[in-house]
JSON list of C-alpha atoms in Angstrom, two decimals:
[
{"chain": "A", "resi": 125, "resn": "MET", "atom": "CA", "xyz": [0.00, 0.00, 0.00]},
{"chain": "A", "resi": 126, "resn": "SER", "atom": "CA", "xyz": [1.33, 3.46, -0.88]},
{"chain": "A", "resi": 127, "resn": "THR", "atom": "CA", "xyz": [2.27, 5.90, 1.86]},
{"chain": "A", "resi": 128, "resn": "GLN", "atom": "CA", "xyz": [-0.70, 7.91, 3.07]},
{"chain": "A", "resi": 129, "resn": "ARG", "atom": "CA", "xyz": [-0.51, 11.69, 2.74]},
{"chain": "A", "resi": 130, "resn": "VAL", "atom": "CA", "xyz": [-1.85, 14.19, 5.24]},
{"chain": "A", "resi": 131, "resn": "LEU", "atom": "CA", "xyz": [-2.05, 17.94, 4.61]},
{"chain": "A", "resi": 132, "resn": "VAL", "atom": "CA", "xyz": [-1.49, 20.00, 7.78]},
{"chain": "A", "resi": 133, "resn": "VAL", "atom": "CA", "xyz": [-2.79, 23.57, 7.47]},
{"chain": "A", "resi": 134, "resn": "ASP", "atom": "CA", "xyz": [-1.86, 26.04, 10.22]},
{"chain": "A", "resi": 135, "resn": "ASP", "atom": "CA", "xyz": [-0.26, 29.48, 10.17]},
{"chain": "A", "resi": 136, "resn": "GLU", "atom": "CA", "xyz": [1.93, 28.63, 13.16]},
{"chain": "A", "resi": 137, "resn": "PRO", "atom": "CA", "xyz": [5.17, 26.90, 12.05]},
{"chain": "A", "resi": 138, "resn": "LYS", "atom": "CA", "xyz": [5.74, 25.32, 15.48]},
{"chain": "A", "resi": 139, "resn": "ILE", "atom": "CA", "xyz": [2.36, 23.60, 15.37]},
{"chain": "A", "resi": 140, "resn": "ARG", "atom": "CA", "xyz": [2.98, 22.30, 11.84]},
{"chain": "A", "resi": 141, "resn": "MET", "atom": "CA", "xyz": [6.42, 21.03, 12.87]},
{"chain": "A", "resi": 142, "resn": "THR", "atom": "CA", "xyz": [5.08, 19.26, 15.98]},
{"chain": "A", "resi": 143, "resn": "VAL", "atom": "CA", "xyz": [2.19, 17.59, 14.14]},
{"chain": "A", "resi": 144, "resn": "ARG", "atom": "CA", "xyz": [4.55, 16.61, 11.31]},
{"chain": "A", "resi": 145, "resn": "GLY", "atom": "CA", "xyz": [6.86, 14.86, 13.77]},
{"chain": "A", "resi": 146, "resn": "TYR", "atom": "CA", "xyz": [4.10, 12.74, 15.28]},
{"chain": "A", "resi": 147, "resn": "LEU", "atom": "CA", "xyz": [2.52, 11.82, 11.94]},
{"chain": "A", "resi": 148, "resn": "GLU", "atom": "CA", "xyz": [5.83, 10.99, 10.30]},
{"chain": "A", "resi": 149, "resn": "ALA", "atom": "CA", "xyz": [6.61, 8.72, 13.26]},
{"chain": "A", "resi": 150, "resn": "ASP", "atom": "CA", "xyz": [3.49, 6.79, 12.18]},
{"chain": "A", "resi": 151, "resn": "GLY", "atom": "CA", "xyz": [4.81, 6.47, 8.63]},
{"chain": "A", "resi": 152, "resn": "ILE", "atom": "CA", "xyz": [2.59, 9.20, 7.16]},
{"chain": "A", "resi": 153, "resn": "HIS", "atom": "CA", "xyz": [3.86, 11.63, 4.52]},
{"chain": "A", "resi": 154, "resn": "VAL", "atom": "CA", "xyz": [3.08, 15.19, 5.63]},
{"chain": "A", "resi": 155, "resn": "ILE", "atom": "CA", "xyz": [2.41, 18.19, 3.40]},
{"chain": "A", "resi": 156, "resn": "GLU", "atom": "CA", "xyz": [2.23, 21.67, 4.92]},
{"chain": "A", "resi": 157, "resn": "ALA", "atom": "CA", "xyz": [0.32, 24.85, 4.14]},
{"chain": "A", "resi": 158, "resn": "ALA", "atom": "CA", "xyz": [0.24, 28.12, 6.10]},
{"chain": "A", "resi": 159, "resn": "ASP", "atom": "CA", "xyz": [-2.84, 29.85, 4.68]},
{"chain": "A", "resi": 160, "resn": "GLY", "atom": "CA", "xyz": [-6.22, 29.16, 3.08]},
{"chain": "A", "resi": 161, "resn": "PRO", "atom": "CA", "xyz": [-5.33, 29.67, -0.61]},
{"chain": "A", "resi": 162, "resn": "SER", "atom": "CA", "xyz": [-2.20, 27.50, -0.30]},
{"chain": "A", "resi": 163, "resn": "ALA", "atom": "CA", "xyz": [-4.27, 24.78, 1.35]},
{"chain": "A", "resi": 164, "resn": "LEU", "atom": "CA", "xyz": [-6.71, 24.69, -1.58]},
{"chain": "A", "resi": 165, "resn": "GLN", "atom": "CA", "xyz": [-3.84, 24.56, -4.06]},
{"chain": "A", "resi": 166, "resn": "SER", "atom": "CA", "xyz": [-2.29, 21.67, -2.17]},
{"chain": "A", "resi": 167, "resn": "VAL", "atom": "CA", "xyz": [-5.57, 19.71, -2.06]},
{"chain": "A", "resi": 168, "resn": "THR", "atom": "CA", "xyz": [-5.79, 19.95, -5.85]},
{"chain": "A", "resi": 169, "resn": "ARG", "atom": "CA", "xyz": [-2.09, 19.40, -6.54]},
{"chain": "A", "resi": 170, "resn": "ASP", "atom": "CA", "xyz": [-1.08, 16.83, -3.91]},
{"chain": "A", "resi": 171, "resn": "ARG", "atom": "CA", "xyz": [-4.38, 14.96, -3.41]},
{"chain": "A", "resi": 172, "resn": "PRO", "atom": "CA", "xyz": [-3.86, 14.19, 0.30]},
{"chain": "A", "resi": 173, "resn": "ASP", "atom": "CA", "xyz": [-5.74, 11.38, 2.01]},
{"chain": "A", "resi": 174, "resn": "LEU", "atom": "CA", "xyz": [-6.75, 13.62, 4.93]},
{"chain": "A", "resi": 175, "resn": "VAL", "atom": "CA", "xyz": [-6.53, 17.31, 5.89]},
{"chain": "A", "resi": 176, "resn": "VAL", "atom": "CA", "xyz": [-5.82, 18.73, 9.34]},
{"chain": "A", "resi": 177, "resn": "LEU", "atom": "CA", "xyz": [-7.24, 22.24, 9.01]},
{"chain": "A", "resi": 178, "resn": "ASP", "atom": "CA", "xyz": [-6.94, 25.17, 11.42]},
{"chain": "A", "resi": 179, "resn": "VAL", "atom": "CA", "xyz": [-9.95, 27.49, 11.66]},
{"chain": "A", "resi": 180, "resn": "MET", "atom": "CA", "xyz": [-8.03, 30.76, 12.02]},
{"chain": "A", "resi": 181, "resn": "LEU", "atom": "CA", "xyz": [-6.06, 31.16, 8.79]},
{"chain": "A", "resi": 182, "resn": "PRO", "atom": "CA", "xyz": [-4.93, 34.14, 6.70]},
{"chain": "A", "resi": 183, "resn": "GLY", "atom": "CA", "xyz": [-6.38, 34.56, 3.21]},
{"chain": "A", "resi": 184, "resn": "LEU", "atom": "CA", "xyz": [-9.36, 32.26, 3.72]},
{"chain": "A", "resi": 185, "resn": "ASP", "atom": "CA", "xyz": [-10.41, 30.92, 7.10]},
{"chain": "A", "resi": 186, "resn": "GLY", "atom": "CA", "xyz": [-10.75, 27.20, 7.76]},
{"chain": "A", "resi": 187, "resn": "PHE", "atom": "CA", "xyz": [-14.52, 27.13, 7.28]},
{"chain": "A", "resi": 188, "resn": "GLN", "atom": "CA", "xyz": [-14.21, 28.79, 3.87]},
{"chain": "A", "resi": 189, "resn": "VAL", "atom": "CA", "xyz": [-11.49, 26.32, 2.89]},
{"chain": "A", "resi": 190, "resn": "LEU", "atom": "CA", "xyz": [-13.62, 23.40, 4.06]},
{"chain": "A", "resi": 191, "resn": "ARG", "atom": "CA", "xyz": [-16.61, 24.57, 2.02]},
{"chain": "A", "resi": 192, "resn": "ARG", "atom": "CA", "xyz": [-14.42, 24.84, -1.09]},
{"chain": "A", "resi": 193, "resn": "ILE", "atom": "CA", "xyz": [-13.01, 21.36, -0.48]},
{"chain": "A", "resi": 194, "resn": "ARG", "atom": "CA", "xyz": [-16.50, 19.91, -0.10]},
{"chain": "A", "resi": 195, "resn": "GLU", "atom": "CA", "xyz": [-17.55, 21.34, -3.46]},
{"chain": "A", "resi": 196, "resn": "ALA", "atom": "CA", "xyz": [-15.26, 18.85, -5.17]},
{"chain": "A", "resi": 197, "resn": "SER", "atom": "CA", "xyz": [-14.14, 16.19, -2.68]},
{"chain": "A", "resi": 198, "resn": "GLN", "atom": "CA", "xyz": [-15.18, 14.00, 0.25]},
{"chain": "A", "resi": 199, "resn": "ILE", "atom": "CA", "xyz": [-11.65, 13.85, 1.66]},
{"chain": "A", "resi": 200, "resn": "PRO", "atom": "CA", "xyz": [-11.71, 13.53, 5.48]},
{"chain": "A", "resi": 201, "resn": "VAL", "atom": "CA", "xyz": [-11.03, 16.79, 7.35]},
{"chain": "A", "resi": 202, "resn": "ILE", "atom": "CA", "xyz": [-10.14, 17.33, 11.02]},
{"chain": "A", "resi": 203, "resn": "MET", "atom": "CA", "xyz": [-10.68, 20.92, 12.18]},
{"chain": "A", "resi": 204, "resn": "LEU", "atom": "CA", "xyz": [-8.38, 22.64, 14.67]},
{"chain": "A", "resi": 205, "resn": "THR", "atom": "CA", "xyz": [-9.96, 25.48, 16.63]},
{"chain": "A", "resi": 206, "resn": "ALA", "atom": "CA", "xyz": [-8.70, 27.70, 19.43]},
{"chain": "A", "resi": 207, "resn": "ARG", "atom": "CA", "xyz": [-12.26, 28.78, 20.19]},
{"chain": "A", "resi": 208, "resn": "ASP", "atom": "CA", "xyz": [-13.95, 26.20, 22.38]},
{"chain": "A", "resi": 209, "resn": "GLU", "atom": "CA", "xyz": [-17.46, 27.18, 21.35]},
{"chain": "A", "resi": 210, "resn": "GLU", "atom": "CA", "xyz": [-20.21, 24.85, 20.19]},
{"chain": "A", "resi": 211, "resn": "VAL", "atom": "CA", "xyz": [-21.13, 27.22, 17.36]},
{"chain": "A", "resi": 212, "resn": "ASP", "atom": "CA", "xyz": [-17.71, 26.74, 15.78]},
{"chain": "A", "resi": 213, "resn": "ARG", "atom": "CA", "xyz": [-18.06, 22.98, 15.99]},
{"chain": "A", "resi": 214, "resn": "LEU", "atom": "CA", "xyz": [-21.56, 23.08, 14.50]},
{"chain": "A", "resi": 215, "resn": "ILE", "atom": "CA", "xyz": [-20.44, 25.29, 11.62]},
{"chain": "A", "resi": 216, "resn": "GLY", "atom": "CA", "xyz": [-17.54, 22.96, 10.98]},
{"chain": "A", "resi": 217, "resn": "PHE", "atom": "CA", "xyz": [-19.64, 19.81, 10.95]},
{"chain": "A", "resi": 218, "resn": "THR", "atom": "CA", "xyz": [-22.42, 21.45, 8.93]},
{"chain": "A", "resi": 219, "resn": "THR", "atom": "CA", "xyz": [-19.92, 22.16, 6.18]},
{"chain": "A", "resi": 220, "resn": "GLY", "atom": "CA", "xyz": [-18.62, 18.60, 6.29]},
{"chain": "A", "resi": 221, "resn": "SER", "atom": "CA", "xyz": [-15.72, 18.11, 8.69]},
{"chain": "A", "resi": 222, "resn": "ASP", "atom": "CA", "xyz": [-15.16, 14.65, 10.17]},
{"chain": "A", "resi": 223, "resn": "ASP", "atom": "CA", "xyz": [-13.80, 15.63, 13.57]},
{"chain": "A", "resi": 224, "resn": "TYR", "atom": "CA", "xyz": [-12.55, 18.60, 15.56]},
{"chain": "A", "resi": 225, "resn": "VAL", "atom": "CA", "xyz": [-9.73, 19.19, 18.04]},
{"chain": "A", "resi": 226, "resn": "THR", "atom": "CA", "xyz": [-9.62, 22.20, 20.36]},
{"chain": "A", "resi": 227, "resn": "LYS", "atom": "CA", "xyz": [-6.31, 23.98, 20.97]},
{"chain": "A", "resi": 228, "resn": "PRO", "atom": "CA", "xyz": [-4.21, 23.47, 22.98]},
{"chain": "A", "resi": 229, "resn": "PHE", "atom": "CA", "xyz": [-4.26, 19.81, 21.99]},
{"chain": "A", "resi": 230, "resn": "SER", "atom": "CA", "xyz": [-2.21, 16.67, 22.51]},
{"chain": "A", "resi": 231, "resn": "PRO", "atom": "CA", "xyz": [-0.24, 15.95, 19.31]},
{"chain": "A", "resi": 232, "resn": "ARG", "atom": "CA", "xyz": [-0.34, 12.26, 20.15]},
{"chain": "A", "resi": 233, "resn": "GLU", "atom": "CA", "xyz": [-4.13, 12.30, 20.44]},
{"chain": "A", "resi": 234, "resn": "LEU", "atom": "CA", "xyz": [-4.40, 14.15, 17.13]},
{"chain": "A", "resi": 235, "resn": "ALA", "atom": "CA", "xyz": [-2.17, 11.54, 15.51]},
{"chain": "A", "resi": 236, "resn": "LEU", "atom": "CA", "xyz": [-4.39, 8.78, 16.89]},
{"chain": "A", "resi": 237, "resn": "ARG", "atom": "CA", "xyz": [-7.49, 10.49, 15.50]},
{"chain": "A", "resi": 238, "resn": "VAL", "atom": "CA", "xyz": [-5.82, 10.84, 12.11]},
{"chain": "A", "resi": 239, "resn": "ARG", "atom": "CA", "xyz": [-4.92, 7.15, 12.12]},
{"chain": "A", "resi": 240, "resn": "ALA", "atom": "CA", "xyz": [-8.45, 6.14, 13.13]},
{"chain": "A", "resi": 241, "resn": "ILE", "atom": "CA", "xyz": [-10.03, 8.10, 10.26]},
{"chain": "A", "resi": 242, "resn": "LEU", "atom": "CA", "xyz": [-7.50, 6.83, 7.73]},
{"chain": "A", "resi": 243, "resn": "ARG", "atom": "CA", "xyz": [-8.20, 3.25, 8.80]},
{"chain": "A", "resi": 244, "resn": "ARG", "atom": "CA", "xyz": [-11.93, 3.85, 8.50]},
{"chain": "A", "resi": 245, "resn": "THR", "atom": "CA", "xyz": [-11.64, 5.20, 4.97]},
{"chain": "A", "resi": 246, "resn": "ASP", "atom": "CA", "xyz": [-9.24, 2.42, 3.98]},
{"chain": "A", "resi": 247, "resn": "SER", "atom": "CA", "xyz": [-11.59, -0.28, 5.28]},
{"chain": "A", "resi": 248, "resn": "ARG", "atom": "CA", "xyz": [-14.53, 0.63, 3.06]},
{"chain": "A", "resi": 249, "resn": "PRO", "atom": "CA", "xyz": [-15.34, -2.26, 0.73]},
{"chain": "A", "resi": 250, "resn": "GLU", "atom": "CA", "xyz": [-14.13, -1.69, -2.83]},
{"chain": "A", "resi": 251, "resn": "ALA", "atom": "CA", "xyz": [-16.88, -3.75, -4.41]},
{"chain": "A", "resi": 252, "resn": "VAL", "atom": "CA", "xyz": [-20.56, -4.02, -3.68]},
{"chain": "A", "resi": 253, "resn": "HIS", "atom": "CA", "xyz": [-23.38, -5.76, -5.48]},
{"chain": "A", "resi": 254, "resn": "GLU", "atom": "CA", "xyz": [-26.67, -4.57, -6.87]},
{"chain": "A", "resi": 255, "resn": "ASP", "atom": "CA", "xyz": [-28.46, -6.42, -4.06]},
{"chain": "A", "resi": 256, "resn": "ASP", "atom": "CA", "xyz": [-26.76, -4.08, -1.58]},
{"chain": "A", "resi": 257, "resn": "MET", "atom": "CA", "xyz": [-28.91, -1.13, -2.73]},
{"chain": "A", "resi": 258, "resn": "LEU", "atom": "CA", "xyz": [-31.35, -0.13, 0.01]},
{"chain": "A", "resi": 259, "resn": "ARG", "atom": "CA", "xyz": [-34.84, 1.02, -0.98]},
{"chain": "A", "resi": 260, "resn": "PHE", "atom": "CA", "xyz": [-37.35, 2.60, 1.38]},
{"chain": "A", "resi": 261, "resn": "ASP", "atom": "CA", "xyz": [-40.50, 4.65, 1.06]},
{"chain": "A", "resi": 262, "resn": "GLY", "atom": "CA", "xyz": [-39.13, 7.98, -0.19]},
{"chain": "A", "resi": 263, "resn": "LEU", "atom": "CA", "xyz": [-35.45, 7.05, 0.07]},
{"chain": "A", "resi": 264, "resn": "THR", "atom": "CA", "xyz": [-32.91, 5.04, -1.94]},
{"chain": "A", "resi": 265, "resn": "VAL", "atom": "CA", "xyz": [-29.34, 4.43, -0.72]},
{"chain": "A", "resi": 266, "resn": "ASP", "atom": "CA", "xyz": [-26.87, 3.12, -3.29]},
{"chain": "A", "resi": 267, "resn": "PRO", "atom": "CA", "xyz": [-23.53, 2.03, -1.79]},
{"chain": "A", "resi": 268, "resn": "GLU", "atom": "CA", "xyz": [-21.99, 1.31, -5.22]},
{"chain": "A", "resi": 269, "resn": "THR", "atom": "CA", "xyz": [-22.20, 4.92, -6.35]},
{"chain": "A", "resi": 270, "resn": "ARG", "atom": "CA", "xyz": [-22.46, 6.28, -2.77]},
{"chain": "A", "resi": 271, "resn": "THR", "atom": "CA", "xyz": [-25.53, 8.28, -3.74]},
{"chain": "A", "resi": 272, "resn": "VAL", "atom": "CA", "xyz": [-28.76, 8.98, -1.89]},
{"chain": "A", "resi": 273, "resn": "LEU", "atom": "CA", "xyz": [-32.07, 9.74, -3.59]},
{"chain": "A", "resi": 274, "resn": "VAL", "atom": "CA", "xyz": [-34.94, 11.35, -1.67]},
{"chain": "A", "resi": 275, "resn": "GLY", "atom": "CA", "xyz": [-38.29, 10.81, -3.35]},
{"chain": "A", "resi": 276, "resn": "THR", "atom": "CA", "xyz": [-37.89, 10.04, -7.03]},
{"chain": "A", "resi": 277, "resn": "ASP", "atom": "CA", "xyz": [-35.78, 12.92, -8.26]},
{"chain": "A", "resi": 278, "resn": "ARG", "atom": "CA", "xyz": [-33.75, 14.67, -5.51]},
{"chain": "A", "resi": 279, "resn": "THR", "atom": "CA", "xyz": [-30.18, 13.50, -5.18]},
{"chain": "A", "resi": 280, "resn": "VAL", "atom": "CA", "xyz": [-28.74, 14.39, -1.78]},
{"chain": "A", "resi": 281, "resn": "GLU", "atom": "CA", "xyz": [-25.11, 15.40, -1.40]},
{"chain": "A", "resi": 282, "resn": "LEU", "atom": "CA", "xyz": [-23.60, 13.84, 1.72]},
{"chain": "A", "resi": 283, "resn": "SER", "atom": "CA", "xyz": [-20.08, 13.88, 3.09]},
{"chain": "A", "resi": 284, "resn": "ALA", "atom": "CA", "xyz": [-18.34, 10.50, 3.11]},
{"chain": "A", "resi": 285, "resn": "LEU", "atom": "CA", "xyz": [-18.86, 10.15, 6.84]},
{"chain": "A", "resi": 286, "resn": "ASP", "atom": "CA", "xyz": [-22.54, 11.13, 6.74]},
{"chain": "A", "resi": 287, "resn": "PHE", "atom": "CA", "xyz": [-23.13, 8.58, 3.98]},
{"chain": "A", "resi": 288, "resn": "ASP", "atom": "CA", "xyz": [-21.44, 5.88, 6.06]},
{"chain": "A", "resi": 289, "resn": "LEU", "atom": "CA", "xyz": [-23.57, 6.86, 9.05]},
{"chain": "A", "resi": 290, "resn": "LEU", "atom": "CA", "xyz": [-26.81, 6.62, 7.07]},
{"chain": "A", "resi": 291, "resn": "PHE", "atom": "CA", "xyz": [-25.79, 3.33, 5.42]},
{"chain": "A", "resi": 292, "resn": "ALA", "atom": "CA", "xyz": [-24.84, 1.75, 8.75]},
{"chain": "A", "resi": 293, "resn": "MET", "atom": "CA", "xyz": [-28.28, 2.48, 10.21]},
{"chain": "A", "resi": 294, "resn": "ALA", "atom": "CA", "xyz": [-30.31, 1.79, 7.06]},
{"chain": "A", "resi": 295, "resn": "ARG", "atom": "CA", "xyz": [-28.77, -1.69, 6.72]},
{"chain": "A", "resi": 296, "resn": "SER", "atom": "CA", "xyz": [-30.42, -2.59, 10.03]},
{"chain": "A", "resi": 297, "resn": "PRO", "atom": "CA", "xyz": [-33.85, -0.88, 10.07]},
{"chain": "A", "resi": 298, "resn": "GLY", "atom": "CA", "xyz": [-35.37, -0.69, 13.54]},
{"chain": "A", "resi": 299, "resn": "ARG", "atom": "CA", "xyz": [-32.15, -1.57, 15.31]},
{"chain": "A", "resi": 300, "resn": "VAL", "atom": "CA", "xyz": [-31.28, 0.79, 18.15]},
{"chain": "A", "resi": 301, "resn": "PHE", "atom": "CA", "xyz": [-27.72, 2.11, 17.93]},
{"chain": "A", "resi": 302, "resn": "THR", "atom": "CA", "xyz": [-26.08, 3.71, 20.93]},
{"chain": "A", "resi": 303, "resn": "ARG", "atom": "CA", "xyz": [-23.78, 6.62, 20.23]},
{"chain": "A", "resi": 304, "resn": "ARG", "atom": "CA", "xyz": [-20.82, 4.43, 21.10]},
{"chain": "A", "resi": 305, "resn": "GLY", "atom": "CA", "xyz": [-22.16, 1.73, 18.79]},
{"chain": "A", "resi": 306, "resn": "LEU", "atom": "CA", "xyz": [-22.35, 4.18, 15.90]},
{"chain": "A", "resi": 307, "resn": "LEU", "atom": "CA", "xyz": [-18.85, 5.43, 16.66]},
{"chain": "A", "resi": 308, "resn": "THR", "atom": "CA", "xyz": [-17.61, 1.84, 16.47]},
{"chain": "A", "resi": 309, "resn": "HIS", "atom": "CA", "xyz": [-19.49, 1.10, 13.23]},
{"chain": "A", "resi": 310, "resn": "VAL", "atom": "CA", "xyz": [-18.68, 4.33, 11.41]},
{"chain": "A", "resi": 311, "resn": "TRP", "atom": "CA", "xyz": [-15.70, 6.06, 13.00]},
{"chain": "A", "resi": 312, "resn": "GLY", "atom": "CA", "xyz": [-13.94, 2.85, 14.05]},
{"chain": "A", "resi": 313, "resn": "GLU", "atom": "CA", "xyz": [-13.20, 1.09, 17.34]},
{"chain": "A", "resi": 314, "resn": "ASP", "atom": "CA", "xyz": [-10.17, 3.28, 17.96]},
{"chain": "A", "resi": 315, "resn": "PHE", "atom": "CA", "xyz": [-12.01, 6.59, 17.69]},
{"chain": "A", "resi": 316, "resn": "PHE", "atom": "CA", "xyz": [-10.66, 9.14, 20.18]},
{"chain": "A", "resi": 317, "resn": "GLY", "atom": "CA", "xyz": [-13.17, 11.90, 20.69]},
{"chain": "A", "resi": 318, "resn": "ASP", "atom": "CA", "xyz": [-16.44, 13.18, 22.08]},
{"chain": "A", "resi": 319, "resn": "GLU", "atom": "CA", "xyz": [-19.50, 10.94, 21.63]},
{"chain": "A", "resi": 320, "resn": "ARG", "atom": "CA", "xyz": [-21.54, 14.09, 20.94]},
{"chain": "A", "resi": 321, "resn": "VAL", "atom": "CA", "xyz": [-19.98, 14.17, 17.48]},
{"chain": "A", "resi": 322, "resn": "VAL", "atom": "CA", "xyz": [-22.67, 11.61, 16.59]},
{"chain": "A", "resi": 323, "resn": "ASP", "atom": "CA", "xyz": [-25.44, 14.05, 17.53]},
{"chain": "A", "resi": 324, "resn": "VAL", "atom": "CA", "xyz": [-23.95, 16.75, 15.32]},
{"chain": "A", "resi": 325, "resn": "HIS", "atom": "CA", "xyz": [-23.72, 14.43, 12.32]},
{"chain": "A", "resi": 326, "resn": "ILE", "atom": "CA", "xyz": [-27.26, 13.17, 12.88]},
{"chain": "A", "resi": 327, "resn": "ARG", "atom": "CA", "xyz": [-28.45, 16.77, 12.73]},
{"chain": "A", "resi": 328, "resn": "THR", "atom": "CA", "xyz": [-26.62, 17.46, 9.47]},
{"chain": "A", "resi": 329, "resn": "LEU", "atom": "CA", "xyz": [-27.86, 14.16, 8.03]},
{"chain": "A", "resi": 330, "resn": "ARG", "atom": "CA", "xyz": [-31.47, 14.97, 8.91]},
{"chain": "A", "resi": 331, "resn": "ARG", "atom": "CA", "xyz": [-31.10, 18.42, 7.42]},
{"chain": "A", "resi": 332, "resn": "ALA", "atom": "CA", "xyz": [-29.79, 16.98, 4.16]},
{"chain": "A", "resi": 333, "resn": "LEU", "atom": "CA", "xyz": [-32.61, 14.42, 3.97]},
{"chain": "A", "resi": 334, "resn": "GLY", "atom": "CA", "xyz": [-35.29, 16.96, 4.89]},
{"chain": "A", "resi": 335, "resn": "ASP", "atom": "CA", "xyz": [-36.14, 14.82, 7.91]},
{"chain": "A", "resi": 336, "resn": "ASP", "atom": "CA", "xyz": [-37.94, 16.16, 10.99]},
{"chain": "A", "resi": 337, "resn": "ALA", "atom": "CA", "xyz": [-36.58, 15.03, 14.34]},
{"chain": "A", "resi": 338, "resn": "ASN", "atom": "CA", "xyz": [-40.04, 15.45, 15.90]},
{"chain": "A", "resi": 339, "resn": "ALA", "atom": "CA", "xyz": [-41.78, 13.36, 13.21]},
{"chain": "A", "resi": 340, "resn": "PRO", "atom": "CA", "xyz": [-38.99, 11.38, 11.55]},
{"chain": "A", "resi": 341, "resn": "ARG", "atom": "CA", "xyz": [-39.42, 9.47, 8.30]},
{"chain": "A", "resi": 342, "resn": "PHE", "atom": "CA", "xyz": [-35.89, 8.09, 8.29]},
{"chain": "A", "resi": 343, "resn": "VAL", "atom": "CA", "xyz": [-33.80, 8.69, 11.44]},
{"chain": "A", "resi": 344, "resn": "GLY", "atom": "CA", "xyz": [-35.51, 8.40, 14.80]},
{"chain": "A", "resi": 345, "resn": "THR", "atom": "CA", "xyz": [-34.18, 9.29, 18.26]},
{"chain": "A", "resi": 346, "resn": "VAL", "atom": "CA", "xyz": [-34.25, 6.78, 21.11]},
{"chain": "A", "resi": 347, "resn": "ARG", "atom": "CA", "xyz": [-34.21, 9.07, 24.12]},
{"chain": "A", "resi": 348, "resn": "THR", "atom": "CA", "xyz": [-31.14, 8.80, 26.37]},
{"chain": "A", "resi": 349, "resn": "ILE", "atom": "CA", "xyz": [-29.80, 5.92, 24.26]},
{"chain": "A", "resi": 350, "resn": "GLY", "atom": "CA", "xyz": [-29.14, 6.81, 20.64]},
{"chain": "A", "resi": 351, "resn": "TYR", "atom": "CA", "xyz": [-30.77, 6.47, 17.23]},
{"chain": "A", "resi": 352, "resn": "ARG", "atom": "CA", "xyz": [-32.44, 4.04, 14.85]},
{"chain": "A", "resi": 353, "resn": "PHE", "atom": "CA", "xyz": [-33.47, 4.00, 11.21]},
{"chain": "A", "resi": 354, "resn": "VAL", "atom": "CA", "xyz": [-37.28, 4.10, 10.92]},
{"chain": "A", "resi": 355, "resn": "GLY", "atom": "CA", "xyz": [-37.76, 4.18, 7.15]},
{"chain": "A", "resi": 356, "resn": "ARG", "atom": "CA", "xyz": [-40.36, 1.78, 5.74]},
{"chain": "A", "resi": 357, "resn": "PRO", "atom": "CA", "xyz": [-39.09, -0.72, 3.13]},
{"chain": "A", "resi": 358, "resn": "ALA", "atom": "CA", "xyz": [-40.34, 0.03, -0.38]}
]
């Protein structure tokens, strides 16, 4: 397997150097960028397998960079933020980030999170069969093309992680998933982070599907426990 590439975007050279050291110790090739425009150029030119992206950047901030990335790619993105505010996390996840880390952070923990996401993306099956397509009343999930159709004519754009989250639940309709269970299924057993990340992604998934949490057609809440897929088979 070829060496995996991670783009580290931060305007502080010491942070880039520290993160580089930990990732390279794990055998990862590291690319660096110090501002938003350079980060976008590197994503196009170097095609990294994952991006570690600071929120506060010159030129374009991290949220703007993330939105531009999501226009053309589902590459995993971990956001770095010095502002420990839920609004920043929500904005980041709404625009398609996979995880967040609040500064100051443990470089070792960040490296572990990077490894966990890379393993998750590497473990996706390369081949699926027609029988794997999931059809429900008002919803079709196609794992071969990784597309989601709401109704008969509205294709929904999902991040790679949100698609995996929907597919994991839709494969087992009615099954109750705890947050930890979903983290294991989708993020991987070695996920290092806050279980509330599941709640944020469920909200963005519902928004994309046009689903109502109070009267769900697809994703229902099991109070104090987690979630389950409630779509009716077509």
